[in-house]
Every structure is written in structure tokens, then in C-alpha cells.
Amino acid sequence: MNASLPQTHSPGALAERKAYYDRIGQDSMTPLWEVLGALVPPQPRSPAVSHHWSYADVRSQVMEAGRLISAAEAERRVLILENPALRGQSGITQSLYAGLQLIMPGEVAPAHRHTQTALRLVLDGEGAYTAVDGERTTMRRGDFIITPAWTWHDHGNLGQEPVVWLDGLDIPIVRFLDAGFAEKNESEYQAETRPEGDALARYGSNMVPVDFYQAPAEPTKVFVYPWERTIAALKAVARGTPDPHFGHKQRYVNPATGRSPMPTMAAFSQLLPAGFETKPYRCTDGTVHVCLQGSVQAHVEGRDYTLHENDVLVVPSWHSLQLRAGPEAVLFSYSDRPVQQALGLWREQRA
Ligand code: GTQ
């Protein structure tokens, strides 16, 4: 030990350090030892908090946007769901974005493309479509639809009622990497180059075109996962024994690779039998949950929430989650798990 170094926190020693920090600050340097604990925490300490958005409570606010601005003027008429502890950052977690998008009858959200990947979960209303890469798909409640990075997409509403869906995007990830590009199409709509249902028939029917090969990181060609198929599969799976931590939980895959449909976001569908209670579970991927059917009590690190249909719950990284179904419940969820897994960072813990 060097006896000449000040080992105490005497006011003189601290003042000398502070003056030193000010001097090195002039050269854009700062001492690691003051921040090491925060930089390299023993376990994740997300600045995000758990939070619940009741659809019944916010629906009228979403509809009000329909009176204040058109889809054409807004480009996308969306209310961003901001984590209360991350206001101003357009994030529901540090890595994920969520928003409620509204499209009124007769409107078009014009064609554009960007390097951010989007997922949609259709919540409310009928008659809208989204077009991705030349193919339109009718949006029905519970449908999970993907807009892969850099694909042209526009949305329209040919029906009689407002349509609302949840947007999940990897906007904060792309922003963090400073890798965002976007462009607008010259025309509002993209040309339809394939009939509705083409991608699902071609890539989502336990077969792929004979000469098709996909690299592991490429996004799925199946861009719609219809609710009808999801619920039929979950009901059939639910004839078996539920997992203590998950109930009956399936992850969506790109059928050509078995991997996540998107390189940056994973998506899940989960059925909890009536009255079923999961054991506490935590994982490093902060997750956005949406209740599609029934109702669920969620217990997150000492906070309790009740989710009804179309409600959104965000559970930050490494927060313990316990769910209890009222009547039989179905939850959709998405997270950044594929990113964490690709980097060897993902962890989970089952209590
Ligand atoms: O539908 O293309 O919520 O570009 C945010 C950015 C939706 C979209 C959002 C977007 C979109």
C-alpha cells in the first residue's frame, strides 16, 4: 500500500479530487471510479418502470386524435406509449417503442419505408388493411403483422369504423446504433404485386418455394400471423398440461428458419386457463404484454395490475412477473430477446 495516498474521505482530499475532476473535465475526461458501480451493475437495474395502459381509459383520447389531424398530415397517426420513467424518449423500454395507431374510414397512411422493423397487433375495429412489399392484408382483431426493415408499407381503411392497432417497433435500438434511414414513396399507395394471402400460402403452409433459402438473420416472408390460426393452435395446445411459469406459451417463428420472425424483436402468444396462476419469472428482455382475451391479474415487483381486453402492460428487464387469469385469458407479448440472444446476453430465472 502506498502510504502517501489519501485513504480517507477527509474534506481536503475530497475537495482536491473534485478540483482534479474539474481539470480533467476540461479535456473531456471523467473518472471511472465514480461511476463503475452504475456502469457494471451486479444485475440489471432498468431505469424503466412497469406500467399499465387501460384501453377503456385511453380509447377516447386515441379517437380524439382522429378529429385533430388526418392520417395523411400525420403520416402515421399514433399515440406513443411512453414509459413514465423515460418520458420524452419515445420508448416503452430502453430498447422498444410502442404506440396506438388510428386510421379512420377512407383514410390512407401513405407508403414509406425505413430501417426500423415494425410489428402490428390489431386491437379495435374492422375494415383496415396494411400493405407490405406489394401485398395487402386485411387487419382482423388479434392478427399479428410484421413490416420487415426497409419494406414499403402503407395502411388504409376501406370500412365504416375507426381501426386501432398496437405498433411495436425497434426504434430505440436503431437510434442507439445510429442506423436509421427512411424514405417516402412518390405515390400514396404501393402497387399491388401479389394477391392477398400469397405470402402465407407460399411461406406459411409448412412448405416453401423449392428454390428458397433464407439466411438466419433475414426477416420472415410470412408477414401476417392470423389470429384465427393462433387461437386454434393455442386452444389445441391447451388440452395439454400447462407450464408452471408460462401456462401455454408459444413463440412466433419464421417458419423457414425456426427463428424469431424479426431480427430485433421476438413475439409470443400465451393462453392461461381460467384461474391459472403462474409462478414468478424474470428475464433480461423487458417485455410489452397485451391482453387479447379474458382478464389477468399481473404482479410485478410488488405492484399489481388488472388487465382487460386490449390493455397494455410493460414489464422492464429483470422484473419478476406473476400472472393470474380470471376467465381463460390470451396474452400477446413482444421483446428484444433475439438481440440479447445473438449477443449472448439473455438470461432468465424461474422461481
Ligand atoms: O406504421 O410505419 O408507430 O413508421 C411509428 C413509425 C408506425 C408505421 C409507428 C412508423 C409507423
PDB file of C-alpha atoms and ligand atoms in Angstrom, residues 75-80 97-101 109-110 112-114 116 118 120 130 147 153-155 165-169 171, ligand 1:
ATOM      1  CA  GLU A  75     -48.110  10.380 -41.965  1.00  0.00           C
ATOM      2  CA  ARG A  76     -48.797   7.979 -39.084  1.00  0.00           C
ATOM      3  CA  ARG A  77     -51.461   8.960 -36.539  1.00  0.00           C
ATOM      4  CA  VAL A  78     -50.074   7.318 -33.447  1.00  0.00           C
ATOM      5  CA  LEU A  79     -50.104   7.986 -29.712  1.00  0.00           C
ATOM      6  CA  ILE A  80     -46.763   6.762 -28.402  1.00  0.00           C
ATOM      7  CA  TYR A  97     -41.196   1.506 -28.904  1.00  0.00           C
ATOM      8  CA  ALA A  98     -44.964   1.036 -28.624  1.00  0.00           C
ATOM      9  CA  GLY A  99     -47.826   3.122 -29.936  1.00  0.00           C
ATOM     10  CA  LEU A 100     -51.539   3.035 -30.667  1.00  0.00           C
ATOM     11  CA  GLN A 101     -52.198   3.787 -34.334  1.00  0.00           C
ATOM     12  CA  ALA A 109     -51.364   6.305 -44.236  1.00  0.00           C
ATOM     13  CA  PRO A 110     -49.045   6.875 -47.196  1.00  0.00           C
ATOM     14  CA  HIS A 112     -42.926   4.778 -46.835  1.00  0.00           C
ATOM     15  CA  ARG A 113     -40.094   2.537 -45.735  1.00  0.00           C
ATOM     16  CA  HIS A 114     -37.467   2.631 -43.018  1.00  0.00           C
ATOM     17  CA  GLN A 116     -36.767   0.166 -38.289  1.00  0.00           C
ATOM     18  CA  ALA A 118     -42.459  -2.818 -37.075  1.00  0.00           C
ATOM     19  CA  ARG A 120     -48.740  -4.614 -35.517  1.00  0.00           C
ATOM     20  CA  THR A 130     -51.892  -2.884 -44.376  1.00  0.00           C
ATOM     21  CA  THR A 147     -43.315  -4.875 -41.522  1.00  0.00           C
ATOM     22  CA  HIS A 153     -45.754  -0.175 -46.359  1.00  0.00           C
ATOM     23  CA  ASP A 154     -48.975   1.806 -46.348  1.00  0.00           C
ATOM     24  CA  HIS A 155     -52.164   1.386 -44.372  1.00  0.00           C
ATOM     25  CA  TRP A 165     -53.760  -1.353 -33.601  1.00  0.00           C
ATOM     26  CA  LEU A 166     -50.679  -1.529 -31.414  1.00  0.00           C
ATOM     27  CA  ASP A 167     -47.408  -0.707 -33.152  1.00  0.00           C
ATOM     28  CA  GLY A 168     -44.246  -2.294 -31.764  1.00  0.00           C
ATOM     29  CA  LEU A 169     -41.003  -1.050 -33.268  1.00  0.00           C
ATOM     30  CA  ILE A 171     -36.900   2.467 -32.956  1.00  0.00           C
TER      31      ILE A 171
HETATM   32  O1  GTQ B   1     -46.789   2.456 -39.403  1.00  0.00           O
HETATM   33  O2  GTQ B   1     -44.965   2.885 -40.469  1.00  0.00           O
HETATM   34  O3  GTQ B   1     -45.919   3.723 -34.723  1.00  0.00           O
HETATM   35  O4  GTQ B   1     -43.202   4.388 -39.380  1.00  0.00           O
HETATM   36  C1  GTQ B   1     -44.051   4.582 -35.861  1.00  0.00           C
HETATM   37  C2  GTQ B   1     -43.361   4.748 -37.047  1.00  0.00           C
HETATM   38  C3  GTQ B   1     -45.743   3.363 -37.026  1.00  0.00           C
HETATM   39  C4  GTQ B   1     -45.655   2.917 -39.438  1.00  0.00           C
HETATM   40  C5  GTQ B   1     -45.236   3.902 -35.872  1.00  0.00           C
HETATM   41  C6  GTQ B   1     -43.872   4.223 -38.224  1.00  0.00           C
HETATM   42  C7  GTQ B   1     -45.064   3.516 -38.201  1.00  0.00           C
END
